[in-house]
CSV table of C-alpha atoms in Angstrom, one decimal:
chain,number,residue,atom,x,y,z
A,1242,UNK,CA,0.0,0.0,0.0
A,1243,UNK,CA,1.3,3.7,-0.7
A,1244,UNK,CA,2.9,5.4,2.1
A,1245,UNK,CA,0.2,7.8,1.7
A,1246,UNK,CA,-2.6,5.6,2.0
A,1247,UNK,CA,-2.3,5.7,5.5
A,1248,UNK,CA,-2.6,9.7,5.7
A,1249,UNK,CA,-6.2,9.3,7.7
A,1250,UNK,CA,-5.5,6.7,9.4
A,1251,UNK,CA,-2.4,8.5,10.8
A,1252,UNK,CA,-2.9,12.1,10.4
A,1253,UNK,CA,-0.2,14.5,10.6
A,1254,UNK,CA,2.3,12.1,9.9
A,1255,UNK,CA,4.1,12.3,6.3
A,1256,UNK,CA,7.0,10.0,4.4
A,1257,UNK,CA,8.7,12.8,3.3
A,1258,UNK,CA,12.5,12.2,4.2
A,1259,UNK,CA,14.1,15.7,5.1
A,1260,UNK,CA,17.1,16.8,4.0
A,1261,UNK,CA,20.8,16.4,6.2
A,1262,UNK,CA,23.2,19.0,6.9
A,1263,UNK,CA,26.3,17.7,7.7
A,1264,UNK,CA,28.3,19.6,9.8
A,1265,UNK,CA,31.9,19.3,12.0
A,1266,UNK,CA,31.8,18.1,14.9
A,1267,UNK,CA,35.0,19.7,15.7
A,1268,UNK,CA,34.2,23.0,14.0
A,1269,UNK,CA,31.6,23.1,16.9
A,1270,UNK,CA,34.1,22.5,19.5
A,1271,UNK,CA,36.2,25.3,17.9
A,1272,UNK,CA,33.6,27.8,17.5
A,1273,UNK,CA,32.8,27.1,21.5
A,1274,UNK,CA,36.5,27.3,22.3
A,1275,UNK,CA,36.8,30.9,20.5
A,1276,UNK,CA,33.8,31.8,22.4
A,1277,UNK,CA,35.4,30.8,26.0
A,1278,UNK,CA,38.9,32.1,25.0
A,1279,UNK,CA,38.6,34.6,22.7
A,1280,UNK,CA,42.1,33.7,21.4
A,1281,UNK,CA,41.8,31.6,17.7
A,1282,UNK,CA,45.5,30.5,18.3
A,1283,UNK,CA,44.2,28.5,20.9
A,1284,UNK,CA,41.1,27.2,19.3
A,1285,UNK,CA,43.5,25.5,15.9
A,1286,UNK,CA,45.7,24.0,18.8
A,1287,UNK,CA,42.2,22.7,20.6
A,1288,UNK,CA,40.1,21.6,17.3
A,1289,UNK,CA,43.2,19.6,15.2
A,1290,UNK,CA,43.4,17.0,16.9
A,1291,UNK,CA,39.5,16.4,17.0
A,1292,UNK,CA,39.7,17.1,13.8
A,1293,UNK,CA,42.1,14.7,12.9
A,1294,UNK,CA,40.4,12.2,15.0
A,1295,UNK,CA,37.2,12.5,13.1
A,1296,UNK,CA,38.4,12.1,9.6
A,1297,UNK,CA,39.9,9.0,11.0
A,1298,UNK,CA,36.7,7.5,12.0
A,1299,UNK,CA,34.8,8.6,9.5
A,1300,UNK,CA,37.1,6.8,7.1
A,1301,UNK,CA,36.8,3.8,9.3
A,1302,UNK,CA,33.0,3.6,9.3
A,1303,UNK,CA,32.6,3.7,5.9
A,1304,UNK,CA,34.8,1.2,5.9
A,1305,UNK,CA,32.3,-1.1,8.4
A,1306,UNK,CA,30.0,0.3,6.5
A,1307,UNK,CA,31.0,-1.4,3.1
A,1308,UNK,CA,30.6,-4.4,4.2
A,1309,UNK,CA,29.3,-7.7,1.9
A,1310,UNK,CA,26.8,-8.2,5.1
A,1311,UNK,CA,25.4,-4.5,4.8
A,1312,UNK,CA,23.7,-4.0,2.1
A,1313,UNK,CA,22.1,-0.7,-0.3
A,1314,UNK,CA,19.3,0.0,2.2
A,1315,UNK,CA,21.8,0.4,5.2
A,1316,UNK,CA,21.7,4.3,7.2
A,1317,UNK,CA,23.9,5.6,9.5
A,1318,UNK,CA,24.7,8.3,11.1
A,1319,UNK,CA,26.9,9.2,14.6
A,1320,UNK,CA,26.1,13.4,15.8
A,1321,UNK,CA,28.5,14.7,18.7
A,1322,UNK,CA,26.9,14.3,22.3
A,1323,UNK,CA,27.5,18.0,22.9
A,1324,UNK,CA,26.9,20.1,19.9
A,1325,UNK,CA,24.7,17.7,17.8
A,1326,UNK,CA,26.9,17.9,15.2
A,1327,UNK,CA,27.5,15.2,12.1
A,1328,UNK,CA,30.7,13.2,12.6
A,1329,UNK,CA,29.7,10.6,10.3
A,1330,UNK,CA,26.7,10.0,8.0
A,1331,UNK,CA,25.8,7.2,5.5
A,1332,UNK,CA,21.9,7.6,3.8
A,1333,UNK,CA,21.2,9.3,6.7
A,1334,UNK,CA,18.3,11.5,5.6
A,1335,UNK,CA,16.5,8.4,4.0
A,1336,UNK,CA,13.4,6.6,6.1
A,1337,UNK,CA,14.0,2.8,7.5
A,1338,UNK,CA,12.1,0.5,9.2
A,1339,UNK,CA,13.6,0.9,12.7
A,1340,UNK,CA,12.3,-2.1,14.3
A,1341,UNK,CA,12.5,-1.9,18.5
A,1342,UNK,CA,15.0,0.9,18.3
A,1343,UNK,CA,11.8,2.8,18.3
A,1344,UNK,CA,11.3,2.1,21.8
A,1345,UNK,CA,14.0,4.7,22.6
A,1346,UNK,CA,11.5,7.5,21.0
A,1347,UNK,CA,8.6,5.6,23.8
A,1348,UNK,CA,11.5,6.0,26.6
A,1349,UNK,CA,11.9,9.5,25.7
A,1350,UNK,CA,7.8,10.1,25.4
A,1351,UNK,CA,7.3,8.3,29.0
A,1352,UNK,CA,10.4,10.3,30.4
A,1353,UNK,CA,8.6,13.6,28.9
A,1354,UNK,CA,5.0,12.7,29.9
A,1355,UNK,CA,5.5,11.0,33.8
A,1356,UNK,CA,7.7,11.4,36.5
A,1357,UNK,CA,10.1,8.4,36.7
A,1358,UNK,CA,8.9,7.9,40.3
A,1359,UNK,CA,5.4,7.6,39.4
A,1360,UNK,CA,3.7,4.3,39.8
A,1361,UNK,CA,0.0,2.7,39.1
A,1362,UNK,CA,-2.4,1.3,41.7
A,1363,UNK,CA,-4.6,-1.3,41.2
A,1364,UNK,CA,-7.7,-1.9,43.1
A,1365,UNK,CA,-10.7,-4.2,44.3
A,1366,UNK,CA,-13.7,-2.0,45.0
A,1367,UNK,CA,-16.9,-3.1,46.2
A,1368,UNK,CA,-20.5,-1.6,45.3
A,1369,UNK,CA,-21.9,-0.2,48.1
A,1370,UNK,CA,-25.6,-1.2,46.2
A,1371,UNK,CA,-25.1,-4.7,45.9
A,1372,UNK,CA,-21.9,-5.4,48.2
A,1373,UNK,CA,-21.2,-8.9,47.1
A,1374,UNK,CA,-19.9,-7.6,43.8
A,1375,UNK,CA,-16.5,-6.5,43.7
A,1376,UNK,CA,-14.4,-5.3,40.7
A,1377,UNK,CA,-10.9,-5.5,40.4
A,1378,UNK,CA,-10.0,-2.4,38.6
A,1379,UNK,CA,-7.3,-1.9,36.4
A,1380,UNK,CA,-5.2,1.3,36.2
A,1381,UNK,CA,-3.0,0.3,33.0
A,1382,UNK,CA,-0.1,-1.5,34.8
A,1383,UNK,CA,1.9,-3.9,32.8
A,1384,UNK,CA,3.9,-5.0,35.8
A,1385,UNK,CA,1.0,-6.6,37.5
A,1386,UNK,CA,1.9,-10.4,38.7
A,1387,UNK,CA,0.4,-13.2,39.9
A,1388,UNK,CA,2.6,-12.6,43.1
A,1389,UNK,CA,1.0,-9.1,43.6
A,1390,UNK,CA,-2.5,-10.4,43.0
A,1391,UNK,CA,-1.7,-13.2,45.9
A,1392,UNK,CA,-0.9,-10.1,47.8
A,1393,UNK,CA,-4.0,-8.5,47.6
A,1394,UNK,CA,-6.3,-11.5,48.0
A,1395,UNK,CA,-5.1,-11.7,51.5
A,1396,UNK,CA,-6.0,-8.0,52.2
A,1397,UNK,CA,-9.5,-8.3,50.3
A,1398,UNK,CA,-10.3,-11.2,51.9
A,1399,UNK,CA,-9.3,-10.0,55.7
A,1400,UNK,CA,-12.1,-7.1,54.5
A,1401,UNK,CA,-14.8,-9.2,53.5
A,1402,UNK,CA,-14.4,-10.8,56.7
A,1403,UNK,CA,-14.8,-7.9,58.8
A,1404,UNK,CA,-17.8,-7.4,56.9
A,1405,UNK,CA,-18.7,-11.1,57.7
A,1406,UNK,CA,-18.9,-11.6,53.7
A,1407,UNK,CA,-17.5,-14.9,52.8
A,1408,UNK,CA,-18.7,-15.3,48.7
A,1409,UNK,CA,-18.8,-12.2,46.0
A,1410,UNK,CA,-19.2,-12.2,42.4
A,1411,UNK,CA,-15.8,-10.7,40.7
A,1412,UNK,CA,-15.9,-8.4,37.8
A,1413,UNK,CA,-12.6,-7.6,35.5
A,1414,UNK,CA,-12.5,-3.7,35.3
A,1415,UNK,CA,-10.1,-2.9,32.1
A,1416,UNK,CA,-12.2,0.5,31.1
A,1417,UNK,CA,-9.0,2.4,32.1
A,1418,UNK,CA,-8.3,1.6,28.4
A,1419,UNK,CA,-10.4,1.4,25.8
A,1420,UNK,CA,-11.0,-2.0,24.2
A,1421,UNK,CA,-7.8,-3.2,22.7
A,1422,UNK,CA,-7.3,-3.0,18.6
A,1423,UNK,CA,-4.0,-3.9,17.0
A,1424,UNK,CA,-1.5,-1.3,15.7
A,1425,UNK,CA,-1.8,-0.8,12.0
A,1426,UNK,CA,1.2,-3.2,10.3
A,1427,UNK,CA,0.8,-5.9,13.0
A,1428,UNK,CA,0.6,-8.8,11.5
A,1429,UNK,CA,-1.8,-11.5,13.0
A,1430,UNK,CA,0.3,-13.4,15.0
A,1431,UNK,CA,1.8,-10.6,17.0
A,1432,UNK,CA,-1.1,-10.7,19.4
A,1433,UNK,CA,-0.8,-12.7,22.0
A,1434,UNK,CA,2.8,-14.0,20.6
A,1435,UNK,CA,4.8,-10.6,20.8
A,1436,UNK,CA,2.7,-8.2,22.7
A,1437,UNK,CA,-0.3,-8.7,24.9
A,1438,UNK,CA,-3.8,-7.1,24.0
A,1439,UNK,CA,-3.3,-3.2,25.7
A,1440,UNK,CA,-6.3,-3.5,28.0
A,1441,UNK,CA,-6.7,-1.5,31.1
A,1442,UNK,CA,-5.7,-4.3,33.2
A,1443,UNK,CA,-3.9,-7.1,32.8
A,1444,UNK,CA,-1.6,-9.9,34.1
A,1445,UNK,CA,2.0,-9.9,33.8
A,1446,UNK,CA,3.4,-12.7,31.3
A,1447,UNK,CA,0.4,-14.1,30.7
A,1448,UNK,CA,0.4,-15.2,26.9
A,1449,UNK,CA,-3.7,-15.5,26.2
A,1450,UNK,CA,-5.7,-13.0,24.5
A,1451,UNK,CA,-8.0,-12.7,27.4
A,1452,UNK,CA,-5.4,-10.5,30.0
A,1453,UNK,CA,-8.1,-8.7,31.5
A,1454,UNK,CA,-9.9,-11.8,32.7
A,1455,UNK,CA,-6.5,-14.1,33.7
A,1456,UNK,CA,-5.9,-11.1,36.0
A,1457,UNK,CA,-9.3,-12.0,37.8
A,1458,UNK,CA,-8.8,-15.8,37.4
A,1459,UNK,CA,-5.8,-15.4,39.3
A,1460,UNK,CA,-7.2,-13.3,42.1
A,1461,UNK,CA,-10.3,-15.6,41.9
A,1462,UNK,CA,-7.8,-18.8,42.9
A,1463,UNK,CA,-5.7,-16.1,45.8
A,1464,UNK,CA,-9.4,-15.6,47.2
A,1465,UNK,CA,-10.1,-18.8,47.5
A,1466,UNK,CA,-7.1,-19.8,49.4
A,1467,UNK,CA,-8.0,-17.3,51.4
A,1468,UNK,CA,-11.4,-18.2,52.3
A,1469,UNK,CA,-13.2,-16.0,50.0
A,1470,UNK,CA,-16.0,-18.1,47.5
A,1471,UNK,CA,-15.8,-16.1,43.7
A,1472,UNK,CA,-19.9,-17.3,42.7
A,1473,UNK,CA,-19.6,-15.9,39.5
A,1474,UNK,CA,-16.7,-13.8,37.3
A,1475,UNK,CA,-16.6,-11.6,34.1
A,1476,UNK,CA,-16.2,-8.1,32.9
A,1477,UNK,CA,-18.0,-5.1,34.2
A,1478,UNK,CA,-16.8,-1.4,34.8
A,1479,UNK,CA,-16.9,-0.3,38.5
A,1480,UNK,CA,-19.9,1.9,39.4
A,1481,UNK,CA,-19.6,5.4,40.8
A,1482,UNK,CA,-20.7,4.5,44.1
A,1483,UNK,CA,-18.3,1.9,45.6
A,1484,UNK,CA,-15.2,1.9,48.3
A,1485,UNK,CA,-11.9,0.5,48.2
A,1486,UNK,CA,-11.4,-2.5,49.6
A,1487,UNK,CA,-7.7,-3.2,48.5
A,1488,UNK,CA,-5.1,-1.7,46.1
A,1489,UNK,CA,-2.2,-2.8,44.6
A,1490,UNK,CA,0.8,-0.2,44.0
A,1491,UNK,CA,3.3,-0.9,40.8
A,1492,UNK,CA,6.6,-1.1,40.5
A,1493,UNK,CA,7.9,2.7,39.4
A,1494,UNK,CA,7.8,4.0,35.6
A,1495,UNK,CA,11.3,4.4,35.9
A,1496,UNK,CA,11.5,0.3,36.2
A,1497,UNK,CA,9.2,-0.4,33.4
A,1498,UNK,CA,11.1,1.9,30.9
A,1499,UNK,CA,14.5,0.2,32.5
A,1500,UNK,CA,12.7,-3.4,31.5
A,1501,UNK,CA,11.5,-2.1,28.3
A,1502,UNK,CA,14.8,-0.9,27.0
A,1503,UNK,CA,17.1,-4.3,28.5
A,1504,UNK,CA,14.9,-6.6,27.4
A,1505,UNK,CA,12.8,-4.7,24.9
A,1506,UNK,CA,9.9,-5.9,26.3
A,1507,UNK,CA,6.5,-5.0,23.7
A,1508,UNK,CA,4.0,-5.3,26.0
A,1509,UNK,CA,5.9,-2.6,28.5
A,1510,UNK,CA,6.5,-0.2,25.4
A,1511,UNK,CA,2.7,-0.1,24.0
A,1512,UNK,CA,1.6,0.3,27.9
A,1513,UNK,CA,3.7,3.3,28.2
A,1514,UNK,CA,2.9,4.7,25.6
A,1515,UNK,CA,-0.7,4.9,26.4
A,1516,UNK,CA,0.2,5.9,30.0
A,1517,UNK,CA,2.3,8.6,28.5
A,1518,UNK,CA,-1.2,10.3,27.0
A,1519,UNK,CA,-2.8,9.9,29.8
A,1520,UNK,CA,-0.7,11.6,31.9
A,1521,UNK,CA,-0.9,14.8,29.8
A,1522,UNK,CA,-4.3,14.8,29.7
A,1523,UNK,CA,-5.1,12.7,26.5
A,1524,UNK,CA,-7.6,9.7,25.6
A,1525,UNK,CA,-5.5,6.6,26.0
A,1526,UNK,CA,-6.1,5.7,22.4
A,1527,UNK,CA,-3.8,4.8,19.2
A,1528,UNK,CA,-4.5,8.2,17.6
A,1529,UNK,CA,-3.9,10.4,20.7
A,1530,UNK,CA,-0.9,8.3,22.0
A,1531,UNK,CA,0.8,9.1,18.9
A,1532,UNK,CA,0.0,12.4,18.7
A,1533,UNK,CA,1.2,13.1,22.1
A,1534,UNK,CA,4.6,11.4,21.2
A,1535,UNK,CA,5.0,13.7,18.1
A,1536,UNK,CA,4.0,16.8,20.2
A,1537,UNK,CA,6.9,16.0,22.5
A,1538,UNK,CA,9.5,15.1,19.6
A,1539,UNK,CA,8.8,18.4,17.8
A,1540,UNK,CA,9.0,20.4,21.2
A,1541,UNK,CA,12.0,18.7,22.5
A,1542,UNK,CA,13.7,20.1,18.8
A,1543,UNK,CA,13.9,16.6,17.2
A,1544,UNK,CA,13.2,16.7,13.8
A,1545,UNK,CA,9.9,14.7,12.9
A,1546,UNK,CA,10.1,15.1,8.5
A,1547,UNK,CA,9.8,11.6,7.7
A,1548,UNK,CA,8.6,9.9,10.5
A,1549,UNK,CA,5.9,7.6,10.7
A,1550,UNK,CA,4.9,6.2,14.3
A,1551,UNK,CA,2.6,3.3,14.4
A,1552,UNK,CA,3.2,1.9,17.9
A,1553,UNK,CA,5.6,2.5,20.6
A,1554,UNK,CA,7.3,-1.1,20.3
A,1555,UNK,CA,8.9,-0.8,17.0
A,1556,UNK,CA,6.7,-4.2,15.9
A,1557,UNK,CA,4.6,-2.4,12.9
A,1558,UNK,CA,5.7,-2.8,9.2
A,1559,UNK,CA,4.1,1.0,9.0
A,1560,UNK,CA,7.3,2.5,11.0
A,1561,UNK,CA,9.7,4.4,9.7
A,1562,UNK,CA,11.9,7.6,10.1
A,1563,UNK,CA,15.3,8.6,9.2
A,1564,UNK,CA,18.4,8.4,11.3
A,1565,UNK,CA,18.5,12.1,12.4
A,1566,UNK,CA,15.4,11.3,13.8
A,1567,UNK,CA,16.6,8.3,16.3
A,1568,UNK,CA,19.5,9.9,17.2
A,1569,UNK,CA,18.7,13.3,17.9
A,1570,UNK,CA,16.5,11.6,20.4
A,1571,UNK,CA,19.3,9.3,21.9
A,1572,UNK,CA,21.1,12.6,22.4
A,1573,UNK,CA,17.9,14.6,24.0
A,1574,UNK,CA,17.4,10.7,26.4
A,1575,UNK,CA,21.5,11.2,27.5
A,1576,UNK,CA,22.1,15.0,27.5
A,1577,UNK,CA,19.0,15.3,30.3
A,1578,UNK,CA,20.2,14.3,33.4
A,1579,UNK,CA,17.1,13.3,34.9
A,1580,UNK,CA,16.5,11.0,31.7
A,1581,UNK,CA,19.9,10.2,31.2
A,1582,UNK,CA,19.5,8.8,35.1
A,1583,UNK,CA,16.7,6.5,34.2
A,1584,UNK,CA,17.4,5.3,30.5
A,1585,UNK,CA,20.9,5.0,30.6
A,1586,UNK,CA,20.9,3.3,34.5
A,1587,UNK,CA,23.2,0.3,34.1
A,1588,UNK,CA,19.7,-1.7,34.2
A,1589,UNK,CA,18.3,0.0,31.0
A,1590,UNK,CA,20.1,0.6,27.6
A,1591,UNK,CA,21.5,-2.4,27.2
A,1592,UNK,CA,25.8,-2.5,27.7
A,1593,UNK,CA,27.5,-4.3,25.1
A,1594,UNK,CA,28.9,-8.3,26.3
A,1595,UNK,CA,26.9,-7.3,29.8
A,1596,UNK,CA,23.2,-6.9,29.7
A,1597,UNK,CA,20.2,-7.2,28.2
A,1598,UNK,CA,19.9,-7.6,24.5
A,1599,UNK,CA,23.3,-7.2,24.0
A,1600,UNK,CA,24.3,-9.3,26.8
A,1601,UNK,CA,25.7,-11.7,24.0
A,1602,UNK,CA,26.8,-9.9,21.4
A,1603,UNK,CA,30.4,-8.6,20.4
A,1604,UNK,CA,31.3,-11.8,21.0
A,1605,UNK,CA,33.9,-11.9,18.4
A,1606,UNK,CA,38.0,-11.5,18.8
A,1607,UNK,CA,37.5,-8.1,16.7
A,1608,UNK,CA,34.6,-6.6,18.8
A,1609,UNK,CA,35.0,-7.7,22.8
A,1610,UNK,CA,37.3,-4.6,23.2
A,1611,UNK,CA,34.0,-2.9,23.0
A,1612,UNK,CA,32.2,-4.6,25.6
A,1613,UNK,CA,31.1,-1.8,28.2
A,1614,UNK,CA,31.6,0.8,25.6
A,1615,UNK,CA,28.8,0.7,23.8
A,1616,UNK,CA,25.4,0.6,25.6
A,1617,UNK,CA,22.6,0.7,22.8
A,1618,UNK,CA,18.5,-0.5,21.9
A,1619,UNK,CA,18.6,-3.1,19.6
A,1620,UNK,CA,15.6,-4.2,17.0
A,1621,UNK,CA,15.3,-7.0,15.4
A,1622,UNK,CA,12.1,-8.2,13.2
A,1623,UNK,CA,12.2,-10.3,9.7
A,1624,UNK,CA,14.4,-8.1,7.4
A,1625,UNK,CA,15.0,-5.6,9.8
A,1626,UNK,CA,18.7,-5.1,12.0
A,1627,UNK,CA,18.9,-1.7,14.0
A,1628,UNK,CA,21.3,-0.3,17.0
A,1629,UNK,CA,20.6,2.9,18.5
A,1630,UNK,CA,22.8,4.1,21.7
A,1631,UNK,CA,26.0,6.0,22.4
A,1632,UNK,CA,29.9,4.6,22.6
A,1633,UNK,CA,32.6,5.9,24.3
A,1634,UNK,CA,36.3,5.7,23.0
A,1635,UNK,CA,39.4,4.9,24.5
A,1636,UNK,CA,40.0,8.9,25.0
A,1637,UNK,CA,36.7,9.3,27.1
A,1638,UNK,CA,34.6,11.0,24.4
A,1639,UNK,CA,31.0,9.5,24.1
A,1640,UNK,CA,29.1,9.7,20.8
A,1641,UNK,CA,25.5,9.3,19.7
A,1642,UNK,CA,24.6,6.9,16.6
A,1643,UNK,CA,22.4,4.9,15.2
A,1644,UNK,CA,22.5,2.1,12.4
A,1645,UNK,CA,19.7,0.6,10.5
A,1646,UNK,CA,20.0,-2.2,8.1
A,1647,UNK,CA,16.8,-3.1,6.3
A,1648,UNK,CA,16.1,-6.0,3.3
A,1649,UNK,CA,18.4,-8.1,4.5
A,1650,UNK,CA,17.8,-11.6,5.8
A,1651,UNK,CA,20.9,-13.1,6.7
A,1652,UNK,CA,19.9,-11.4,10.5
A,1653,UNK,CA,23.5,-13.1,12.4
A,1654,UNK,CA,25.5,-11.6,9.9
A,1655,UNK,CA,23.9,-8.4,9.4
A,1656,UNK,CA,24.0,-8.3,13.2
A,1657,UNK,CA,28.1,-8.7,13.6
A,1658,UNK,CA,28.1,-6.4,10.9
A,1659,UNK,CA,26.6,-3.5,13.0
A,1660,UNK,CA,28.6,-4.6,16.0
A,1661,UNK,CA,31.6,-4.3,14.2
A,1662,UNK,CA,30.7,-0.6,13.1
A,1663,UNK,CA,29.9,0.2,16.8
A,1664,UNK,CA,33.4,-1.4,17.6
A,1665,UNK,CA,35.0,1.0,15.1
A,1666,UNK,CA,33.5,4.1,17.4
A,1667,UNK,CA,35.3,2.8,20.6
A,1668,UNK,CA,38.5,2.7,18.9
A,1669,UNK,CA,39.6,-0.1,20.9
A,1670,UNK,CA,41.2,-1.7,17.9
C-alpha cells in the first residue's frame, strides 16, 4: 500500500524524508572554544586534533560500512553528544524501518510525559448497592503479577471478613483503556505471541488473549485460598458508588522503561505509551498516543520530517523515520540528566557483552574490546537489524549513533556487521 494511504488513518504524519546538513563536529568544539577564550591560536591548537580524530573515524565507518553483510538500504549516522553535530553520515536523511530501536522514542515520550517515580495502583472496590460484587480495577499496569494479585487477595479477603462476607461475584475492570485493537502493520500473530492485548488491566506474562480476565482468574484462585467463594466472574466497569477494599501499587515507571529498553519488552513499550497520553491529559487511544509522542518530539527540537509512528514497540511494518530522527532523540534521552539517570541506569540501555539484548553480542575476537563501551536499543524483526545508543572511545569522548539495516535476511550476519561498526566508534582496535 502507498505510504500515503495511511494519511487518515495516521494524520499529521508524512514520508517525506528531510534533507541532512552535515556539519563538523569539531568546528563546533572550535567555534565554543573561541567563544570561551577569545584567542583563535588556541582554538586550531584545541580543534586539530579532533579534527584529525574525526576524519579518521569517519574513514573507518565507511569502511564497516561497506561491508558484503550490509547492504544498499543500510543508514547511519553518529552526531557529537554536545553540539549535535555530524561526525559521520551514510543515507542518513533516508526513512528505514527501525524495528525496537523505536522504543527509545517511547522511553523519551514516557520520560517527557510522567515522573520516573510515578507508579499505578490497582484496586478491588466493592458496590456499596449490591456489596457482594467486587471489581478489580485496572489502572494500565503492565507490571502486574500473579505474586502481587496473591498479595492483595489476603487483604480483600481480611475485608470481607470484617464485613462477615465470605462469597462475591468478581468483575474484570479494564475501562481504564479502551478495548484493545491492534497497531496498523501488526501482523496477525503478534497478538498474544509478541505483545499482549493493551487493555486497562492485565496480568503480567500471561500469553492468552483474554489478560483482562487471567488477572481476575488469578485473584479468583488467591481468594479462595483465602477463604473467600468467587460465585460468579466476568467483565463489568466499577460503578460510581463503591469503596476500596484493597489496592495494589506498581513497580515505578522508571522500572518499566528500564525493562523495556534491556529486554525490549512489547508489552511494557505499548503500555507506556498509552500511559504517556494519559498523563498529559489525553484519551488513552492509538491516535492520541501518537499524537502526544509527536508533540513532544517536535517540542524537545527533534526533527519529525519523515517519521511515521505506528506503535511505541517498534513491531509495525508502517514504521519508519530517518536516522537524524533516532538519534537526535538518543542525544535529548542522555544530555538530560534526569532521563539520562533513568534510561541509561546500568539496568536500561543495554551495555554491550553485559546486559540485556546485548548481553551476547560482540562476542567476536574483533569486537570484545568494545564490551562496556557501547550501551545501545537493539531491533530485530524479519528483514530488519537496528542499534541505537551511544559509545565511548578509549580517550573518554562518548558519541550518539544509530544504524539501521533493512532488506536483508541473513539477521546473524547483518547483526556482527553492526557490531563491528559500533566497535569502530570505541577505537579499541
Amino acid at each position: 500500500m502507498p505510504a500515503r494511504s495511511y494519511s487518515a488513518l495516521l494524520p499529521g504524519l508524512v514520508v517525506t524524508a528531510s534533507s541532512l546538513v552535515t556539519v563538523s563536529g569539531s568546528s563546533e568544539t572550535a567555534r565554543g572554544a573561541l567563544t570561551a577564550t577569545g584567542n583563535p591560536a588556541a582554538v586550531t591548537a584545541a580543534a586539530a586534533a579532533p579534527a584529525a580524530a574525526d576524519v579518521t573515524l569517519s574513514r573507518r565507518l565507511s569502511g564497516a560500512a561497506s561491508s558484503r553483510y550490509l547492504g544498499s538500504y543500510l543508514t547511519g549516522l553518529v552526531i557529537d553528544l554536545g553540539s549535535g553535530a555530524t561526525v559521520w553520515a551514510h543515507n542518513a536523511a533516508q526513512v528505514r524501518l527501525p524495528a525496537s530501536t523505536q522504543k527509545v522514542l517511547t522511553a523519551f515520550t514516557a520520560l517527557s510525559s510522567m515522573s520516573p517515580a510515578k507508579r499505578l495502583v490497582t484496586t478491588v472496590q466493592q458496590s456499596t448497592a449490591a456489596p457482594d460484587h467486587i471489581y478489580l480495577r485496572g489502572s494500565g499496569d503492565p507490571s502486574l503479577s500473579a505474586a502481587r494479585l496473591d498479595a492483595l487477595a489476603g487483604r480483600t479477603a481480611a475485608a470481607l471478613k470484617a464485613q462477615k462476607r465470605i462469597s462475591v461475584r468478581l468483575y474484570a475492570d479494564a475501562s481504564a483503556f479502551p478495548a484493545p485493537t491492534s497497531a496498523i502493520g501488526w501482523k496477525a500473530s503478534y497478538v498474544p505471541g509478541e505483545v499482549q492485548p493493551v487493555r486497562g488491566l492485565t496480568l503480567a506474562g500471561y500469553g492468552g488473549t483474554d489478560n483482562d480476565l487471567a488477572a481476575v482468574a488469578a485473584l479468583r484462585t488467591a481468594l479462595a485460598a483465602n477463604g473467600i467463594t468467587v460465585v460468579k466472574s466476568g467483565r463489568a466497569t466499577t460503578p460510581a458508588a463503591s469503596r476500596q477494599l484493597a489496592a495494589s501499587v506498581s513497580e515505578p515507571v522508571s522500572a518499566m522503561i528500564a525493562t523495556t529498553l534491556r529486554v525490549s519488552d512489547n508489552t511494557y513499550a505499548e503500555y507506556l505509551l498509552r500511559l504517556s497520553a494519559r498523563a498529559r491529559g489525553l484519551a488513552p487511544t492509538w491516535a492520541q498516543a501518537l499524537e502526544n509522542q509527536r508533540s513532544i518530539l517536535t517540542a524537545a527540537g527533534i526533527p519529525t520530517t519523515g517519521l511515521i509512528s505506528a506503535d511505541g514497540s517498534g513491531l509495525s511494518r508502517i514504521n519508519r523515520m530517518p536516522a537524524q530522527t533516532l538519534a537526535a532523540t538518543v542525544r535529548a534521552l542522555y544530555t538530560d540528566p534526569a532521563k539520562k539517570a533513568v534510561a541509561f541506569a546500568p539496568g536500561a540501555m543495554p551495555i554491550a557483552g553485559q546486559t540485556g539484548t546485548l548481553r551476547t553480542r560482540f562476542a567476536t575476537a574483533a569486537q570484545r574490546c568494545a564490551r562496556g563501551s557501547v550501551q545501545a536499543k537493539t531491533g530485530t524483526l524479519d528483514d530488519v537489524i537496528s542499534l541505537a545508543g551511544t559509545a565511548t572511545d578509549v580517550s573518554g569522548r562518548t558519541r550518539a549513533f544509530v544504524l539501521m539495516e533493512n532488506g536483508r535476511t541473513d539477521s546473524a550476519q547483518v547483526r556482527a556487521a553492526l557490531d563491528q561498526a559500533a566497535t569502530v566508534l570505541t577505537g579499541c582496535r
